[in-house]
mmCIF file with all atom_site columns, N, CA and C in Angstrom:
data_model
loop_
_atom_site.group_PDB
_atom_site.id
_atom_site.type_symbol
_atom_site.label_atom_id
_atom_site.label_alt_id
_atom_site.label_comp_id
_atom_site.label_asym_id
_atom_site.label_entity_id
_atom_site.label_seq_id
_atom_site.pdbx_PDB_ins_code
_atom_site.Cartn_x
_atom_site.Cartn_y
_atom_site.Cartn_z
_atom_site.occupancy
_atom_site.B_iso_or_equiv
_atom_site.pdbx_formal_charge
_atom_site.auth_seq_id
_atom_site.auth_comp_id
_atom_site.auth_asym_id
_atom_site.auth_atom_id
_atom_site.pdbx_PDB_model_num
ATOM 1   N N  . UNK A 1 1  ? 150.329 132.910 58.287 1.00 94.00 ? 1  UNK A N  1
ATOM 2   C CA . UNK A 1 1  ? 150.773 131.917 57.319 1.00 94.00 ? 1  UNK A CA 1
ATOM 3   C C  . UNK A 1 1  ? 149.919 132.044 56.065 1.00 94.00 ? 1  UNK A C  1
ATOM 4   N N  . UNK A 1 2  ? 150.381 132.274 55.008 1.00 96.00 ? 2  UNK A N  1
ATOM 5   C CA . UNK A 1 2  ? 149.973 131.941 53.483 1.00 96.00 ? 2  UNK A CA 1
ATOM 6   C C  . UNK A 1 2  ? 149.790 130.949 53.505 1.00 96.00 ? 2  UNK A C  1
ATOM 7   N N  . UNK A 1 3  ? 148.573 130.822 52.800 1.00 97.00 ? 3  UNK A N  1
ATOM 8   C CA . UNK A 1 3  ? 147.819 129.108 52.182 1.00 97.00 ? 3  UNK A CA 1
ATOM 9   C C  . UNK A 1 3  ? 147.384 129.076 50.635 1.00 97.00 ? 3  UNK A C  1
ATOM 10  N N  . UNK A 1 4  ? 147.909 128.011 50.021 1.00 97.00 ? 4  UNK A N  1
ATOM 11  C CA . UNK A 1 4  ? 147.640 127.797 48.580 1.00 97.00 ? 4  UNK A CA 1
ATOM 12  C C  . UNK A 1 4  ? 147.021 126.858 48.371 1.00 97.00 ? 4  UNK A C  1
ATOM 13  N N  . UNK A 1 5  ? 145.803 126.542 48.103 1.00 98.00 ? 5  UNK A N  1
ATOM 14  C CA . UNK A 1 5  ? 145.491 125.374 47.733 1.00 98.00 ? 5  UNK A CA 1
ATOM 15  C C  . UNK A 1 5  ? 145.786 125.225 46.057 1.00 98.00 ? 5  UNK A C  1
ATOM 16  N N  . UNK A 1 6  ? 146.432 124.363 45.660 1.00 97.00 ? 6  UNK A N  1
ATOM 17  C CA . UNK A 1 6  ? 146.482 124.211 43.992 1.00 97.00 ? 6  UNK A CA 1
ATOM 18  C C  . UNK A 1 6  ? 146.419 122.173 43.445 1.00 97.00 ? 6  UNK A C  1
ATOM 19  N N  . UNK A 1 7  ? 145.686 121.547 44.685 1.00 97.00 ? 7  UNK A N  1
ATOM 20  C CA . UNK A 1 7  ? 145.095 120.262 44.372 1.00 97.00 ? 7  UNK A CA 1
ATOM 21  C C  . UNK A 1 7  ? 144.154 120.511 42.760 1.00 97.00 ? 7  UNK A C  1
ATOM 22  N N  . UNK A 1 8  ? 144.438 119.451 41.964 1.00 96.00 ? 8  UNK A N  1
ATOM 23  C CA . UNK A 1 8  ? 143.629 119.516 40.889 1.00 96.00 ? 8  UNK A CA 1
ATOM 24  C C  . UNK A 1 8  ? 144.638 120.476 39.630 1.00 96.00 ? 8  UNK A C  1
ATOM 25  N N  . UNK A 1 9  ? 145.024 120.885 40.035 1.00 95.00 ? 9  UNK A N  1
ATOM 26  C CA . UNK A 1 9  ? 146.101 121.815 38.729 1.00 95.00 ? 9  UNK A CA 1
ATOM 27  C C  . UNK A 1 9  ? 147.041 120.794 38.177 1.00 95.00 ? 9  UNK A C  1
ATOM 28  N N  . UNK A 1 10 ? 147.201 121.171 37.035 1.00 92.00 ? 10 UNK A N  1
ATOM 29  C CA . UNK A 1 10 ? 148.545 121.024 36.379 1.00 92.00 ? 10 UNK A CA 1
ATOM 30  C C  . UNK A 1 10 ? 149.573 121.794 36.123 1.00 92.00 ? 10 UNK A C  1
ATOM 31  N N  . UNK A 1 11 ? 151.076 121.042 36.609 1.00 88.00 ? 11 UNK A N  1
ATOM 32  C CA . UNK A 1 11 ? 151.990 121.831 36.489 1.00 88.00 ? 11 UNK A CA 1
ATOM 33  C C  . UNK A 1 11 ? 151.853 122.922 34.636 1.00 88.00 ? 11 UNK A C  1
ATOM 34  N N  . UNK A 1 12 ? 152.173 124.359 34.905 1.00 93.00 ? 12 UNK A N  1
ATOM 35  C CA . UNK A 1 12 ? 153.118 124.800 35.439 1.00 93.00 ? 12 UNK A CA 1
ATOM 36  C C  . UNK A 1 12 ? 152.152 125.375 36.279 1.00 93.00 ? 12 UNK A C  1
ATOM 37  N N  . UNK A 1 13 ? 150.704 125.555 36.537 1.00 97.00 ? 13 UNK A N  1
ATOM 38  C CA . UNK A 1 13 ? 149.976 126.007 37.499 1.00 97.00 ? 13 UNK A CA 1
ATOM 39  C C  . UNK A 1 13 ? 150.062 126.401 39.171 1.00 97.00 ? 13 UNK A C  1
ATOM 40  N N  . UNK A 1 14 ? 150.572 125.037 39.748 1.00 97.00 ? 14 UNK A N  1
ATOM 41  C CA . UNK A 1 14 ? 150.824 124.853 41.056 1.00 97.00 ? 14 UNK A CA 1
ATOM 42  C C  . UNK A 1 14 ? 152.195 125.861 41.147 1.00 97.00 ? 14 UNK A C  1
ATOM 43  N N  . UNK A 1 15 ? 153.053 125.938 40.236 1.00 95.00 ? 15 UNK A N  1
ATOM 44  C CA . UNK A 1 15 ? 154.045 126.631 40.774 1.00 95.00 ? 15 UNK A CA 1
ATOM 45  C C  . UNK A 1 15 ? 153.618 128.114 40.523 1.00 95.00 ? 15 UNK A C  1
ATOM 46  N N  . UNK A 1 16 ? 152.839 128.678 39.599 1.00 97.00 ? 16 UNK A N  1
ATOM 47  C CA . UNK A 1 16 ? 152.260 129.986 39.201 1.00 97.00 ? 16 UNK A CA 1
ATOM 48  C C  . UNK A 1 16 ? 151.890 130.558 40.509 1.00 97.00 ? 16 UNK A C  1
ATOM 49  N N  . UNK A 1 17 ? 150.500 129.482 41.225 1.00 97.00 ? 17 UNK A N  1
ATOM 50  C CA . UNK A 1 17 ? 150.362 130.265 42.291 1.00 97.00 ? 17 UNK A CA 1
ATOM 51  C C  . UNK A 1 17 ? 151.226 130.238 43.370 1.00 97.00 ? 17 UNK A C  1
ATOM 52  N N  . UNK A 1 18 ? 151.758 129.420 43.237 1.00 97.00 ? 18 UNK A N  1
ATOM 53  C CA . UNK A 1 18 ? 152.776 129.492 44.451 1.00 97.00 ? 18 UNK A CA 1
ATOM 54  C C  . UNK A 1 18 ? 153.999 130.630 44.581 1.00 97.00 ? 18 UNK A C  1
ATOM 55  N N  . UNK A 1 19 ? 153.985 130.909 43.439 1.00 97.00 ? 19 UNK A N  1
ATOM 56  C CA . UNK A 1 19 ? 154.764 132.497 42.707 1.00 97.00 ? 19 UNK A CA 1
ATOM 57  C C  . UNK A 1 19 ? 154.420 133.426 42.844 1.00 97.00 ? 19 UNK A C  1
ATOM 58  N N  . UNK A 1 20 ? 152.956 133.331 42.444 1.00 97.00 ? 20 UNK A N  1
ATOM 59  C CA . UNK A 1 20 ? 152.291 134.655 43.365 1.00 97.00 ? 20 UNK A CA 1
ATOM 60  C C  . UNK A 1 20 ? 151.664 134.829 45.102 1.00 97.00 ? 20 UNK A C  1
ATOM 61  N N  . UNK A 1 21 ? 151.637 133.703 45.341 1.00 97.00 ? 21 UNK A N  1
ATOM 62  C CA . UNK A 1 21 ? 151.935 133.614 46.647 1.00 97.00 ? 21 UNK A CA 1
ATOM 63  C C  . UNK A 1 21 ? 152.467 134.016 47.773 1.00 97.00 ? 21 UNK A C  1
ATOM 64  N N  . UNK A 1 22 ? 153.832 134.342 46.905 1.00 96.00 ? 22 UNK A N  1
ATOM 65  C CA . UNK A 1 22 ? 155.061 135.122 47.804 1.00 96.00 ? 22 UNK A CA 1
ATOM 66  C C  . UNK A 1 22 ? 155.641 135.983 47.846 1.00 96.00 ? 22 UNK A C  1
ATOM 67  N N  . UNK A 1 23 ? 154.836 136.650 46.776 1.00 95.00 ? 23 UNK A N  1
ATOM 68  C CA . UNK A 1 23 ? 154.833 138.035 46.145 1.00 95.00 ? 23 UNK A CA 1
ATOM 69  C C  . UNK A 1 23 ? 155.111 138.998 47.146 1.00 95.00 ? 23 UNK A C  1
ATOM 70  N N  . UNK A 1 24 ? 153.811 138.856 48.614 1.00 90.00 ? 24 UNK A N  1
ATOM 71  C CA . UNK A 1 24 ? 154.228 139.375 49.500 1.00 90.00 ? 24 UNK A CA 1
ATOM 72  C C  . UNK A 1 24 ? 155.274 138.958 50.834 1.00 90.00 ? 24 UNK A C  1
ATOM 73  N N  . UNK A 1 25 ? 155.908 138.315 50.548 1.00 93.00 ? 25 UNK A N  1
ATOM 74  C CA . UNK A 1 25 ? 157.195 137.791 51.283 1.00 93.00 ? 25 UNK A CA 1
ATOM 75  C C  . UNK A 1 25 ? 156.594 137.732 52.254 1.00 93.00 ? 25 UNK A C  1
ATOM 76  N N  . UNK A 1 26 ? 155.788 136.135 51.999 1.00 95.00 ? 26 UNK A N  1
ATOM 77  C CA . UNK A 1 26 ? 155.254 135.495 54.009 1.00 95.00 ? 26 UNK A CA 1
ATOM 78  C C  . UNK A 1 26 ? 156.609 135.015 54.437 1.00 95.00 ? 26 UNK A C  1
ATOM 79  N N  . UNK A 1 27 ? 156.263 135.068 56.246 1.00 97.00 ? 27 UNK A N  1
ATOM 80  C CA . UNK A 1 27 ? 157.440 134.173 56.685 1.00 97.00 ? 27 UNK A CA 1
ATOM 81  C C  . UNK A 1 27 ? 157.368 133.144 56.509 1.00 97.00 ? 27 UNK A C  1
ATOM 82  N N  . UNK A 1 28 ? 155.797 132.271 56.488 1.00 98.00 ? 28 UNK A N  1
ATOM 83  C CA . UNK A 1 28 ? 155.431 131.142 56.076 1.00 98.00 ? 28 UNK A CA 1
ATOM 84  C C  . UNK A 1 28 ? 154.422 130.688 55.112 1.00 98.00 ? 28 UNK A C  1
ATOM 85  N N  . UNK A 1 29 ? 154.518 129.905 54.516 1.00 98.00 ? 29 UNK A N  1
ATOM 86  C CA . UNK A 1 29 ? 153.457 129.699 53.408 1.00 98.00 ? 29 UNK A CA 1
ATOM 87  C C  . UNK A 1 29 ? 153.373 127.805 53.532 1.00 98.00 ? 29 UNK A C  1
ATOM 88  N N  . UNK A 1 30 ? 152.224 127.591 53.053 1.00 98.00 ? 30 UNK A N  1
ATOM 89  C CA . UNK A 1 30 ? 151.706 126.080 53.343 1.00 98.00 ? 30 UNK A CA 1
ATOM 90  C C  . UNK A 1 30 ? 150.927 125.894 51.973 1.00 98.00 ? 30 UNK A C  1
ATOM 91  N N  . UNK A 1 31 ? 151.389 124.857 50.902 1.00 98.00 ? 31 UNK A N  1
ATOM 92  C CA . UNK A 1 31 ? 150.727 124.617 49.921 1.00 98.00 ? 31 UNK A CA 1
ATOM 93  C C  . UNK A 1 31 ? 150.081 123.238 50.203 1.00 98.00 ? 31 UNK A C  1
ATOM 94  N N  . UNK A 1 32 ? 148.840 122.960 49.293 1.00 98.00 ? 32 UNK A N  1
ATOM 95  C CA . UNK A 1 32 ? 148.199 122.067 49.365 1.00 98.00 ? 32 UNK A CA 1
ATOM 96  C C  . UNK A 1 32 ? 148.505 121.182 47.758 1.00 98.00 ? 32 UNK A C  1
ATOM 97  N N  . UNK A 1 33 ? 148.766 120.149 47.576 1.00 98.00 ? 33 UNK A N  1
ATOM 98  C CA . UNK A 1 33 ? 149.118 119.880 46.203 1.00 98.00 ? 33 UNK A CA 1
ATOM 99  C C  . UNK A 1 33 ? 148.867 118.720 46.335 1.00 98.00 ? 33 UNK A C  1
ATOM 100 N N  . UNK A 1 34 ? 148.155 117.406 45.235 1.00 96.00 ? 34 UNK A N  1
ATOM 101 C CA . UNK A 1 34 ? 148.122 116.276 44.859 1.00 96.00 ? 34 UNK A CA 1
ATOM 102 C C  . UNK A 1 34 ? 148.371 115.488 44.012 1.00 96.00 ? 34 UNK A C  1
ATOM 103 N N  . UNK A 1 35 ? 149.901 116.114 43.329 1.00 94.00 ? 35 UNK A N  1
ATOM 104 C CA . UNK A 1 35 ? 150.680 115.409 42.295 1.00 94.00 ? 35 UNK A CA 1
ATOM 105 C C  . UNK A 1 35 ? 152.377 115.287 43.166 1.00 94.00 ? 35 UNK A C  1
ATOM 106 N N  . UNK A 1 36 ? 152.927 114.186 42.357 1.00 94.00 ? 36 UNK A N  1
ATOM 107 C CA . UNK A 1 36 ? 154.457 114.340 43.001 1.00 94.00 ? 36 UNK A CA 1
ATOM 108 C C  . UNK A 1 36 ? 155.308 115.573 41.891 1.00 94.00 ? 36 UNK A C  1
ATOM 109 N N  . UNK A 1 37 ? 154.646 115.747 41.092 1.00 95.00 ? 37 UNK A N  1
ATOM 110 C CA . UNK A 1 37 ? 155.642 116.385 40.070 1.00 95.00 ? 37 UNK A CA 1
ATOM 111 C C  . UNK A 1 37 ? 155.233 118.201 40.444 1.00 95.00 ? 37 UNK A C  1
ATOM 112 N N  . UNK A 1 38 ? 154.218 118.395 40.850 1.00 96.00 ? 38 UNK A N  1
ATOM 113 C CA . UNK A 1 38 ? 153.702 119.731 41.717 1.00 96.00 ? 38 UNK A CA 1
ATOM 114 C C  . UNK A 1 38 ? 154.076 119.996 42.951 1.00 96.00 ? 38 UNK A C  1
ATOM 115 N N  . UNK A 1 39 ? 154.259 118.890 43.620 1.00 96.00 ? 39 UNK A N  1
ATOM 116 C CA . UNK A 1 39 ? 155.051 118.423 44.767 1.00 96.00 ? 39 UNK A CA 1
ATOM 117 C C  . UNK A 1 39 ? 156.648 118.907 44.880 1.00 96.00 ? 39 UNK A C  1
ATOM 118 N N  . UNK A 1 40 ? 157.035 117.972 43.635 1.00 96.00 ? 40 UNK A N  1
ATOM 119 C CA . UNK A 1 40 ? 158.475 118.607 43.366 1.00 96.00 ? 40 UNK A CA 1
ATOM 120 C C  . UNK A 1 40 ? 159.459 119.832 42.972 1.00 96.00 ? 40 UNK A C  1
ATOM 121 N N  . UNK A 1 41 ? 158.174 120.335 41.688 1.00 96.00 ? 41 UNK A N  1
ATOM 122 C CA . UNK A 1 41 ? 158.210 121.834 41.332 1.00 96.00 ? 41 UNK A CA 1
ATOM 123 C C  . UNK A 1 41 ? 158.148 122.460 42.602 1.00 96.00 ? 41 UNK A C  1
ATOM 124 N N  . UNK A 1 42 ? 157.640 122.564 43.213 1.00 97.00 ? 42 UNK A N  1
ATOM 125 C CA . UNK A 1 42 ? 156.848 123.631 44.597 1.00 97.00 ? 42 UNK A CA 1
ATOM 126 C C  . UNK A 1 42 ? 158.152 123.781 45.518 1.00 97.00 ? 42 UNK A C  1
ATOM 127 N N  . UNK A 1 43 ? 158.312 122.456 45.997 1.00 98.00 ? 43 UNK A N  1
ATOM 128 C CA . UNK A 1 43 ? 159.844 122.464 47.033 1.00 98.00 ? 43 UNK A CA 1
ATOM 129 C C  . UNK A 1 43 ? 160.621 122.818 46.034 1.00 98.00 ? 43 UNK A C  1
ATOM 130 N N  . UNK A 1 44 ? 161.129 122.684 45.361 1.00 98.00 ? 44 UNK A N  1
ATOM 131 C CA . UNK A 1 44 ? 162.466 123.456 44.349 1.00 98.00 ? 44 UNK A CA 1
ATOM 132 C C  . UNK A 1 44 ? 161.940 125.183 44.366 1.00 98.00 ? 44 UNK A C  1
ATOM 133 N N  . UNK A 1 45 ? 161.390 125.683 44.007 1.00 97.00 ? 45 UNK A N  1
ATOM 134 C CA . UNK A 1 45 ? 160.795 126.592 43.801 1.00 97.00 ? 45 UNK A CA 1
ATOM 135 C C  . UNK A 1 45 ? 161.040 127.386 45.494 1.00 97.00 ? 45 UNK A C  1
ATOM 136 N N  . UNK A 1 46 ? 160.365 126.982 46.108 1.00 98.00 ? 46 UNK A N  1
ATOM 137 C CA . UNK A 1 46 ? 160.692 127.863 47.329 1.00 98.00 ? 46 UNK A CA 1
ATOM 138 C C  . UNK A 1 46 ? 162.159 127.599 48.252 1.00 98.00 ? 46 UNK A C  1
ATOM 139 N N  . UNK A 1 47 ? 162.470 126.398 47.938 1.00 98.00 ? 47 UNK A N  1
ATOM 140 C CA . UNK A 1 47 ? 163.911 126.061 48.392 1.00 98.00 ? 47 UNK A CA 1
ATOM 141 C C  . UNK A 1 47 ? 165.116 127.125 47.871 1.00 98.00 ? 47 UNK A C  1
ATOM 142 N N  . UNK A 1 48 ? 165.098 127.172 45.964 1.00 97.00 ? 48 UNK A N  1
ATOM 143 C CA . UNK A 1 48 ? 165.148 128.359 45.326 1.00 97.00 ? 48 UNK A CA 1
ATOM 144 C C  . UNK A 1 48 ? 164.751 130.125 46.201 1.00 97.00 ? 48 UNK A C  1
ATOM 145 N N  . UNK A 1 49 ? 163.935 130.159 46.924 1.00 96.00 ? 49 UNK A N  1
ATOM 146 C CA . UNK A 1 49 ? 163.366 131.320 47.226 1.00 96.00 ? 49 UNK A CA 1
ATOM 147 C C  . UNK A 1 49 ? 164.082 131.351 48.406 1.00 96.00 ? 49 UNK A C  1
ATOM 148 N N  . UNK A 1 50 ? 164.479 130.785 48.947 1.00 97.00 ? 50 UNK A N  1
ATOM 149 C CA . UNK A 1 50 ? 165.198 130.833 50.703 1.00 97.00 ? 50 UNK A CA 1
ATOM 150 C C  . UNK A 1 50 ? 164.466 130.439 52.011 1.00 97.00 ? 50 UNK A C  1
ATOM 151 N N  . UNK A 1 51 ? 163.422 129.549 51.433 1.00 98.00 ? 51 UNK A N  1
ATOM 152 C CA . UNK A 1 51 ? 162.636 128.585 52.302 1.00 98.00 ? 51 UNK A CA 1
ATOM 153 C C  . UNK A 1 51 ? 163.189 127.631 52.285 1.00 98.00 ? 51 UNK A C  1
ATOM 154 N N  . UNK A 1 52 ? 162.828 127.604 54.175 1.00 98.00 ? 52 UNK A N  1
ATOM 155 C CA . UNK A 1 52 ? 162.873 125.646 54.713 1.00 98.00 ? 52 UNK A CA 1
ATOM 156 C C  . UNK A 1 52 ? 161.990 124.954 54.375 1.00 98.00 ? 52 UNK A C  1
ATOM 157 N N  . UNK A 1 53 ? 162.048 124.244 53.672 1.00 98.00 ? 53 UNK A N  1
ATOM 158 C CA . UNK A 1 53 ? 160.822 123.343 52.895 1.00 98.00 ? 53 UNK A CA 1
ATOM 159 C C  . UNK A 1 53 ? 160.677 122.277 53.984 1.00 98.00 ? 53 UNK A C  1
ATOM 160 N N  . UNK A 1 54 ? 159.549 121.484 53.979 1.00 98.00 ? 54 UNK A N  1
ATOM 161 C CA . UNK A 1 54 ? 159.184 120.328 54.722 1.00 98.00 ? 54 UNK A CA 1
ATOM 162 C C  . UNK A 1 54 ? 157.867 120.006 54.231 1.00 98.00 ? 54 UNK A C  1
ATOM 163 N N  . UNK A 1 55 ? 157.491 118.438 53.921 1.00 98.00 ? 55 UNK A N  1
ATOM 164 C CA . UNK A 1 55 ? 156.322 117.869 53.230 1.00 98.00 ? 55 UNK A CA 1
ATOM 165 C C  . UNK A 1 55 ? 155.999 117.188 54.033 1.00 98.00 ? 55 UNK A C  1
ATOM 166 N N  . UNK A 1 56 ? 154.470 117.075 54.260 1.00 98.00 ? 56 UNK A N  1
ATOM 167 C CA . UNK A 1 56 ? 153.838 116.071 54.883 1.00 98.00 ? 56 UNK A CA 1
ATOM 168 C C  . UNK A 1 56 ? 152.890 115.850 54.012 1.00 98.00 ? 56 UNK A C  1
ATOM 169 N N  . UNK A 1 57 ? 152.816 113.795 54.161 1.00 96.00 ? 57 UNK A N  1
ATOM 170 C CA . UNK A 1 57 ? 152.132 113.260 53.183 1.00 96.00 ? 57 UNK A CA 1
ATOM 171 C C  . UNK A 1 57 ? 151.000 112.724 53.467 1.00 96.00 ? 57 UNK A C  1
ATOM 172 N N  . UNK A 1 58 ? 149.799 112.730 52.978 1.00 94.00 ? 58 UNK A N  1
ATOM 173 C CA . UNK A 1 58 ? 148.880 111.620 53.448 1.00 94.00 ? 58 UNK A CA 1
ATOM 174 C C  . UNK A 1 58 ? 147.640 111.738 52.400 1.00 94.00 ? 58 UNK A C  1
ATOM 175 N N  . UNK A 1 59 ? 148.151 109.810 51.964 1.00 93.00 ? 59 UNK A N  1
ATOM 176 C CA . UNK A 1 59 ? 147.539 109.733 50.715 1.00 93.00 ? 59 UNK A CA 1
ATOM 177 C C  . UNK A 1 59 ? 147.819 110.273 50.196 1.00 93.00 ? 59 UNK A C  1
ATOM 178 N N  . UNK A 1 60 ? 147.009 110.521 48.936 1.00 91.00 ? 60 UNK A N  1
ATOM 179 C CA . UNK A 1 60 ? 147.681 111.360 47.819 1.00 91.00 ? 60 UNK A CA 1
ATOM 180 C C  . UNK A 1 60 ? 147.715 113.069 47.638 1.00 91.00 ? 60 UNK A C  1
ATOM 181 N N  . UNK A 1 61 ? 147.377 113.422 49.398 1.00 96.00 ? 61 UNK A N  1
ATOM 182 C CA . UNK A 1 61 ? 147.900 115.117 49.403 1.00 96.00 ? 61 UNK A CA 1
ATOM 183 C C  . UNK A 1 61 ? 148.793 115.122 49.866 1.00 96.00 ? 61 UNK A C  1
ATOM 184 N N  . UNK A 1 62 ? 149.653 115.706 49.486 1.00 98.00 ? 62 UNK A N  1
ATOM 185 C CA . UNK A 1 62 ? 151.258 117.015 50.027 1.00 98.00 ? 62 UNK A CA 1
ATOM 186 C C  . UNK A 1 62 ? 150.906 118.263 50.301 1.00 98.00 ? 62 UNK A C  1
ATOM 187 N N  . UNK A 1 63 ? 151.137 118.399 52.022 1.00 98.00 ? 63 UNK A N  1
ATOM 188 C CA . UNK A 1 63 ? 151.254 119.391 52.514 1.00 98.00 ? 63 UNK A CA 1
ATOM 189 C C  . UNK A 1 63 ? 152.645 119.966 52.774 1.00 98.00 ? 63 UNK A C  1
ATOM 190 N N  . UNK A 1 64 ? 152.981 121.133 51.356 1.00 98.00 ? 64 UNK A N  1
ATOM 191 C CA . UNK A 1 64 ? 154.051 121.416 51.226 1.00 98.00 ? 64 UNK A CA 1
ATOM 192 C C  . UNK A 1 64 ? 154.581 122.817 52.762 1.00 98.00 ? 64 UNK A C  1
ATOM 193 N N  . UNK A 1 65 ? 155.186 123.065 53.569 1.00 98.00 ? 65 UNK A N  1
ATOM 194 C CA . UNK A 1 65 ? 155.265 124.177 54.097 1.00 98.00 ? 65 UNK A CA 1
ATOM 195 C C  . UNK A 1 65 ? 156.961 124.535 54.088 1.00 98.00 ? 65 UNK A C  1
ATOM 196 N N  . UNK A 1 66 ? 156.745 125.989 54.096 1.00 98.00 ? 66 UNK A N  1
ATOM 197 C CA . UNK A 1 66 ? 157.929 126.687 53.733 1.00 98.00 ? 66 UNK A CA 1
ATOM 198 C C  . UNK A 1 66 ? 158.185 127.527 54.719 1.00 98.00 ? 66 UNK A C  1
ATOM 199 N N  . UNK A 1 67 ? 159.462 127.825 55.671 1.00 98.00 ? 67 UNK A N  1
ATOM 200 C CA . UNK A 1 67 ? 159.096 129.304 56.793 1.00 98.00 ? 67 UNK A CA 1
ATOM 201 C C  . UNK A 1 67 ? 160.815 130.043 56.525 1.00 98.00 ? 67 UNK A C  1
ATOM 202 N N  . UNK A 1 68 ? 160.734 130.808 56.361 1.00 94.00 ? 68 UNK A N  1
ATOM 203 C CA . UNK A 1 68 ? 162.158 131.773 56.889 1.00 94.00 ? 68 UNK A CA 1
ATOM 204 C C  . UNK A 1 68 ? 162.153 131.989 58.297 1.00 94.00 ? 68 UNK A C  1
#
């Protein structure tokens, strides 16, 4: 599994690495993010890519994960 941490960024950042992220086509990738709008970019973005997206929340981190 690919791991991104991009807590503390500003969009368009969180989605940058998450772009290069998948560069090498994981089956799964797991972002770490603490905005809703990085949050939102991120799932569009890999939903876009042909990932099953699924978020888990707690407090103010989103644990974004994605798997083919």
């Amino acid at each position: 599994m690919k791991e991104v941490d991009v807590r503390g960024l500003s969009c368009p950042m969180p989605l940058m690495h998450t772009k290069k992220a998948i560069e090498d086509d994981p089956t799964e990738i797991l972002v770490h993010a603490d905005s809703g709008t990085a949050k939102a970019n991120v799932v569009a973005f890999l939903q876009d890519a042909g990932y099953s997206v699924s978020v888990d929340q707690t407090g103010e981190e989103y644990k974004i994960k994605g798997a083919r």
